[in-house]
Coordinates of C-alpha atoms in Angstrom, one line a residue:
M1 CA -5.5 2.3 -30.0
S2 CA -8.1 -0.2 -29.1
T3 CA -7.6 -3.2 -31.4
V4 CA -4.8 -5.4 -32.7
K5 CA -4.9 -6.1 -36.4
F6 CA -4.1 -9.7 -37.4
V7 CA -2.3 -10.4 -40.7
K8 CA -2.4 -14.1 -41.6
A9 CA 0.7 -15.8 -42.9
A10 CA 0.5 -17.4 -46.3
K11 CA 2.3 -20.5 -45.0
L12 CA 3.0 -21.8 -41.5
K13 CA 6.4 -23.3 -40.4
E14 CA 7.1 -26.8 -39.5
K15 CA 7.6 -27.0 -35.7
P16 CA 11.0 -28.3 -34.5
D17 CA 11.8 -31.0 -32.0
V18 CA 12.4 -28.7 -29.0
A19 CA 14.6 -31.2 -27.2
K20 CA 17.1 -30.8 -30.1
I21 CA 17.3 -27.1 -30.5
G22 CA 19.3 -24.4 -28.6
F23 CA 18.0 -21.4 -26.8
G24 CA 16.5 -18.7 -29.1
T25 CA 17.3 -20.4 -32.4
H26 CA 13.8 -21.0 -33.7
F27 CA 10.9 -18.6 -33.8
T28 CA 7.1 -19.0 -34.2
D29 CA 4.9 -18.0 -37.2
Y30 CA 3.9 -14.6 -35.9
M31 CA 5.1 -11.5 -34.0
F32 CA 3.5 -8.5 -32.5
E33 CA 4.5 -5.0 -33.8
M34 CA 3.6 -1.5 -32.7
T35 CA 4.8 2.0 -33.7
Y36 CA 5.3 5.2 -31.8
T37 CA 5.4 8.6 -33.4
E38 CA 5.9 11.8 -31.5
G39 CA 2.6 13.7 -31.3
K40 CA 0.6 10.6 -32.2
G41 CA 1.7 8.1 -29.5
W42 CA 1.7 4.3 -29.8
H43 CA -0.4 3.1 -32.8
N44 CA -0.7 0.6 -35.6
A45 CA -0.7 -2.4 -33.3
Q46 CA -0.7 -5.6 -35.3
I47 CA 0.2 -9.3 -35.2
I48 CA 2.0 -10.1 -38.4
P49 CA 4.0 -13.0 -39.9
Y50 CA 7.5 -13.3 -38.3
D51 CA 10.0 -11.7 -40.7
N52 CA 13.1 -9.6 -40.8
I53 CA 12.9 -5.9 -39.7
S54 CA 13.9 -3.2 -42.1
V55 CA 15.7 -0.2 -40.6
S56 CA 17.7 2.8 -41.9
P57 CA 21.5 2.4 -41.9
A58 CA 21.4 5.6 -39.8
N59 CA 19.0 4.0 -37.3
A60 CA 19.4 5.7 -33.9
T61 CA 19.6 2.5 -31.9
I62 CA 22.3 1.0 -34.1
H63 CA 24.5 4.0 -33.4
Y64 CA 23.4 5.2 -30.0
G65 CA 21.8 2.2 -28.3
Q66 CA 18.4 3.5 -27.1
A67 CA 16.7 0.1 -26.7
I68 CA 15.2 -2.1 -24.0
F69 CA 13.8 -5.6 -23.8
E70 CA 12.2 -8.2 -21.5
G71 CA 12.1 -11.9 -21.2
M72 CA 9.3 -14.1 -19.8
K73 CA 8.0 -17.6 -20.5
A74 CA 4.7 -19.4 -21.4
F75 CA 4.2 -23.0 -20.2
R76 CA 1.9 -25.9 -21.0
Q77 CA -0.2 -27.2 -18.1
G78 CA -2.2 -30.1 -19.5
N79 CA -4.6 -28.5 -21.9
K80 CA -3.9 -25.0 -20.8
V81 CA -1.2 -22.5 -21.7
V82 CA 0.0 -20.1 -18.9
I83 CA 2.4 -17.2 -18.6
F84 CA 4.5 -16.7 -15.5
R85 CA 4.1 -13.3 -14.0
P86 CA 3.4 -11.4 -17.3
M87 CA 2.2 -8.1 -15.8
D88 CA 5.3 -7.9 -13.6
H89 CA 7.5 -8.2 -16.7
I90 CA 5.5 -5.6 -18.6
K91 CA 5.7 -3.1 -15.7
R92 CA 9.5 -3.7 -15.6
L93 CA 9.6 -3.0 -19.3
N94 CA 8.1 0.4 -18.6
N95 CA 10.7 1.0 -15.8
S96 CA 13.4 0.3 -18.3
A97 CA 11.7 2.7 -20.7
R98 CA 11.6 5.4 -18.0
I99 CA 15.4 5.1 -17.5
L100 CA 16.2 5.4 -21.2
D101 CA 13.5 8.0 -22.0
I102 CA 11.5 5.7 -24.2
P103 CA 7.7 6.4 -24.3
Q104 CA 5.8 4.3 -21.8
V105 CA 3.4 1.6 -23.1
D106 CA -0.1 1.0 -21.9
T107 CA 0.5 -2.0 -19.7
A108 CA -3.1 -3.3 -20.0
F109 CA -3.0 -3.0 -23.8
V110 CA 0.3 -4.8 -24.2
H111 CA -0.8 -7.4 -21.7
D112 CA -3.9 -8.1 -23.8
A113 CA -1.9 -8.0 -27.1
L114 CA 0.5 -10.6 -25.6
K115 CA -2.4 -12.9 -24.7
Q116 CA -3.8 -12.6 -28.2
L117 CA -0.3 -13.5 -29.7
I118 CA 0.1 -16.5 -27.4
T119 CA -3.4 -17.7 -28.2
I120 CA -2.6 -17.6 -31.9
E121 CA 0.7 -19.4 -31.3
K122 CA -0.5 -21.8 -28.5
D123 CA 0.5 -24.9 -30.5
W124 CA 4.1 -23.7 -30.3
V125 CA 4.2 -24.1 -26.5
P126 CA 6.1 -27.3 -25.7
A127 CA 4.5 -29.9 -23.6
Q128 CA 7.5 -31.4 -21.8
R129 CA 8.5 -30.3 -18.2
G130 CA 11.4 -27.9 -18.4
Q131 CA 10.5 -26.7 -21.9
S132 CA 8.7 -23.5 -22.6
L133 CA 7.9 -20.7 -25.0
Y134 CA 10.3 -17.9 -24.4
I135 CA 8.7 -14.4 -24.9
R136 CA 10.9 -11.5 -25.9
P137 CA 9.3 -8.0 -26.0
F138 CA 11.6 -5.2 -27.1
I139 CA 11.5 -1.6 -28.0
F140 CA 14.1 0.5 -30.0
A141 CA 14.4 4.0 -31.4
D142 CA 13.7 4.0 -35.1
D143 CA 14.8 7.5 -36.1
G144 CA 16.8 7.5 -39.3
F145 CA 19.4 10.2 -38.8
L146 CA 22.7 10.6 -37.0
G147 CA 22.2 12.8 -34.0
V148 CA 22.8 12.1 -30.4
S149 CA 19.3 12.8 -28.9
V150 CA 16.2 11.0 -27.5
G151 CA 14.3 9.4 -30.3
K152 CA 11.0 10.6 -31.7
T153 CA 9.9 7.3 -33.3
Y154 CA 10.0 3.8 -31.9
K155 CA 9.1 0.3 -32.7
M156 CA 7.9 -2.4 -30.3
Y157 CA 7.9 -6.1 -31.1
I158 CA 7.2 -9.3 -29.3
I159 CA 8.8 -12.4 -30.7
L160 CA 8.4 -16.0 -29.4
S161 CA 10.8 -18.9 -29.4
P162 CA 10.3 -22.5 -28.2
V163 CA 13.1 -23.5 -25.8
A164 CA 14.3 -26.7 -24.2
A165 CA 15.2 -27.1 -20.5
Y166 CA 17.9 -24.6 -19.6
Y167 CA 20.2 -27.3 -18.2
A168 CA 20.9 -29.5 -21.2
H169 CA 23.2 -31.7 -19.0
G170 CA 21.0 -31.6 -15.9
F171 CA 20.5 -29.2 -13.0
A172 CA 24.0 -28.8 -11.6
P173 CA 26.3 -26.3 -9.8
V174 CA 28.3 -23.9 -11.9
K175 CA 31.8 -22.4 -11.4
I176 CA 31.8 -18.6 -10.9
M177 CA 34.7 -16.1 -11.0
V178 CA 34.5 -12.9 -9.0
E179 CA 35.3 -10.0 -11.4
D180 CA 37.3 -7.2 -9.8
T181 CA 38.8 -5.6 -13.0
Y182 CA 35.8 -5.0 -15.3
V183 CA 32.5 -3.3 -14.4
R184 CA 29.0 -4.1 -15.5
A185 CA 27.2 -1.0 -14.3
T186 CA 27.3 1.9 -11.8
K187 CA 24.8 3.8 -9.7
G188 CA 23.3 6.6 -11.8
G189 CA 23.8 4.5 -15.0
L190 CA 21.7 1.8 -16.8
G191 CA 22.2 -1.1 -14.4
E192 CA 18.6 -1.1 -13.3
A193 CA 17.3 -1.2 -16.9
K194 CA 17.1 -4.3 -19.1
T195 CA 19.0 -2.8 -22.0
P196 CA 21.4 -4.2 -24.5
A197 CA 24.2 -1.9 -23.3
N198 CA 24.5 -3.8 -20.0
Y199 CA 24.9 -7.1 -21.8
A200 CA 27.5 -5.7 -24.2
A201 CA 29.4 -4.4 -21.1
S202 CA 29.5 -7.9 -19.7
L203 CA 30.7 -9.8 -22.7
H204 CA 34.5 -9.4 -22.4
A205 CA 34.6 -10.3 -18.7
G206 CA 32.5 -13.4 -19.5
L207 CA 35.1 -14.4 -22.1
V208 CA 37.9 -13.9 -19.6
A209 CA 36.1 -16.1 -17.1
H210 CA 35.6 -18.8 -19.7
Q211 CA 39.3 -18.7 -20.6
K212 CA 40.0 -19.3 -16.9
S213 CA 37.6 -22.3 -16.9
Y214 CA 34.8 -20.6 -15.1
D215 CA 31.2 -20.6 -16.3
Q216 CA 30.3 -17.0 -15.5
T217 CA 31.2 -13.8 -13.8
L218 CA 30.2 -12.4 -10.4
W219 CA 30.1 -8.6 -10.6
L220 CA 31.3 -6.2 -7.9
D221 CA 30.2 -2.6 -7.6
G222 CA 31.8 -0.1 -10.0
V223 CA 33.2 2.3 -7.5
E224 CA 34.9 0.4 -4.6
R225 CA 35.0 -3.0 -6.4
K226 CA 34.0 -4.4 -3.1
Y227 CA 30.2 -4.9 -2.9
I228 CA 28.5 -7.8 -4.8
E229 CA 25.9 -6.9 -7.4
E230 CA 24.9 -9.6 -10.0
V231 CA 26.1 -12.9 -11.4
G232 CA 26.3 -13.0 -15.2
S233 CA 22.9 -11.7 -16.2
M234 CA 21.2 -13.1 -13.1
N235 CA 20.5 -11.9 -9.5
I236 CA 22.7 -13.6 -6.9
L237 CA 21.6 -14.9 -3.5
F238 CA 23.5 -16.5 -0.5
K239 CA 22.4 -18.7 2.3
I240 CA 24.5 -17.7 5.4
D241 CA 23.7 -19.3 8.7
G242 CA 20.2 -20.2 7.6
E243 CA 19.5 -16.7 6.3
I244 CA 18.8 -15.9 2.6
V245 CA 20.8 -12.7 1.8
T246 CA 20.8 -10.8 -1.5
P247 CA 22.2 -7.4 -2.6
E248 CA 19.8 -4.6 -2.2
L249 CA 18.4 -2.9 -5.3
D250 CA 20.4 0.3 -5.4
G251 CA 19.9 1.5 -9.0
S252 CA 22.7 -0.6 -10.6
I253 CA 21.0 -4.0 -10.1
L254 CA 18.1 -5.4 -12.2
S255 CA 15.0 -6.0 -10.2
G256 CA 14.6 -9.7 -11.1
I257 CA 11.1 -11.2 -11.3
T258 CA 12.5 -14.6 -10.2
R259 CA 14.4 -12.8 -7.4
R260 CA 11.1 -11.4 -6.2
T261 CA 9.5 -14.9 -6.3
V262 CA 12.4 -16.5 -4.4
L263 CA 12.3 -13.8 -1.6
Q264 CA 8.6 -14.0 -1.2
V265 CA 8.4 -17.8 -1.1
A266 CA 11.5 -18.0 1.2
K267 CA 9.8 -15.7 3.8
E268 CA 6.6 -17.9 3.6
W269 CA 8.7 -21.0 4.2
G270 CA 10.0 -19.4 7.4
Y271 CA 13.5 -18.4 6.3
P272 CA 14.9 -15.0 7.5
V273 CA 15.5 -12.9 4.4
A274 CA 17.7 -9.8 4.0
E275 CA 18.3 -7.4 1.2
R276 CA 21.4 -5.4 1.9
R277 CA 24.9 -4.5 0.8
I278 CA 27.1 -7.6 0.8
S279 CA 30.9 -7.3 0.4
I280 CA 33.0 -10.0 -1.1
D281 CA 35.1 -9.9 2.1
E282 CA 32.0 -10.8 4.1
I283 CA 31.4 -13.8 1.8
K284 CA 35.1 -14.9 2.2
D285 CA 34.8 -14.6 6.0
A286 CA 31.5 -16.5 6.1
Y287 CA 33.2 -19.2 3.9
K288 CA 36.2 -19.5 6.2
K289 CA 34.1 -19.8 9.3
G290 CA 31.9 -22.5 7.7
H291 CA 28.8 -20.2 7.6
L292 CA 28.4 -19.9 3.8
E293 CA 25.9 -22.7 3.2
E294 CA 24.7 -22.0 -0.4
V295 CA 25.2 -19.6 -3.3
F296 CA 22.8 -19.5 -6.3
G297 CA 21.6 -17.2 -9.1
S298 CA 18.0 -16.5 -10.1
G299 CA 16.6 -15.5 -13.4
T300 CA 14.0 -16.2 -16.0
A301 CA 16.0 -18.5 -18.2
A302 CA 17.5 -20.9 -15.6
V303 CA 15.1 -20.1 -12.7
I304 CA 17.7 -21.2 -10.1
S305 CA 21.4 -21.6 -10.9
P306 CA 23.4 -23.2 -8.0
V307 CA 27.0 -22.2 -7.6
G308 CA 29.5 -24.9 -6.7
V309 CA 32.7 -22.9 -6.9
L310 CA 33.3 -19.2 -6.3
G311 CA 36.8 -18.1 -7.4
Y312 CA 38.3 -14.8 -6.1
K313 CA 41.9 -13.6 -6.6
G314 CA 43.2 -17.0 -7.6
E315 CA 41.5 -19.0 -4.8
D316 CA 38.4 -21.1 -5.1
M317 CA 35.7 -21.3 -2.5
I318 CA 34.0 -24.7 -2.7
I319 CA 30.4 -24.2 -1.8
N320 CA 28.5 -27.0 -0.1
N321 CA 31.2 -29.5 -1.3
G322 CA 30.4 -28.5 -4.9
Q323 CA 26.9 -30.0 -4.6
I324 CA 23.4 -28.4 -5.1
G325 CA 22.2 -27.0 -1.8
P326 CA 18.9 -28.2 -0.3
F327 CA 17.4 -24.7 -0.4
A328 CA 18.3 -24.1 -4.0
Q329 CA 17.0 -27.5 -5.0
K330 CA 13.7 -27.0 -3.1
M331 CA 13.2 -23.6 -4.6
F332 CA 14.0 -24.8 -8.1
N333 CA 11.5 -27.7 -7.7
Y334 CA 8.8 -25.4 -6.4
V335 CA 9.0 -22.6 -9.0
T336 CA 9.3 -25.0 -11.9
G337 CA 6.5 -27.0 -10.4
V338 CA 4.3 -23.9 -10.3
Q339 CA 5.2 -23.2 -13.9
C340 CA 4.3 -26.6 -15.2
G341 CA 1.3 -27.1 -12.9
A342 CA 2.7 -29.8 -10.7
E343 CA 2.6 -27.4 -7.7
K344 CA -0.5 -25.5 -6.7
D345 CA -0.2 -21.8 -7.6
I346 CA -1.4 -20.2 -4.4
H347 CA 0.1 -16.8 -5.3
G348 CA -1.4 -16.3 -8.7
F349 CA 2.0 -16.2 -10.3
T350 CA 0.7 -17.9 -13.5
E351 CA -2.0 -16.6 -15.8
I352 CA -4.0 -18.9 -18.1
V353 CA -4.1 -17.4 -21.6
A354 CA -5.3 -20.2 -23.8
E355 CA -6.6 -23.8 -24.0
V356 CA -5.2 -26.3 -26.5

């Protein structure tokens, strides 16, 4: 497998006003597709017109959920199009594949195919700061029979969607409810993988949080219901007495690419950084003593999501008087600045893939 076939569309779509569309509602003209067959490996790589996918009603993923995905973004920097940390995302896709016994992809090949796809679709990358082209690679088992087993055939796709700034109403703190009844993931399970099952497991608790007027859920561990794991579908970080603290990666927490960025940059800025177990009781105690300075989530979609209220067992902890903390604001400005080209990228986080 050395080349990617290109199938030209008969007609191209009219591009939407990105400022007026929601997240993941519009898709570009083309998508990448690749097939895996046992004994043959990954083959038939091609960039084809975006269209519906045909699968058997007995499709293994529909019934048994053997699927993984990734999420990254491309940005416009003047006359250049860049992707933020693409190889890190592709490597994480392979880690998810390992956990779900999905065949590994050739990271260099997929990286090159992605660049080819973005180059073809470069005019879809929005030009306004905060806007981007969301990139969604995904792989699923494509066997057409009912049997609980690891698949023998797979499909991989990469689809692209222009998206507006994540914060439609401005960068502002959110209200979070600590969830101590429902569980997202456990050690030895799928928590470390980016797989649909983890998101399905989070939906009901999210609805309960919304019914109680919270924006999202903060997950505790699945055994003791004591140690903090993730917030919604993001990693969670705390600033306690000047130190940036985040839960350690223990097999039930996704290794976020934005999380890595925040921790690396925070260290370079001179902040002490710790990755360790953090109990909700420790957070409550730090809050009562006035040591809990900031709470924020990190992820591809929002980059940084400051937390203004943390609710636990009927009591609300008001973080930093409900205002955005200075560290979260500085980090948000820096990362989004690197992505759009306003900040110098001294780490090589962004990769130029096309000129427009």
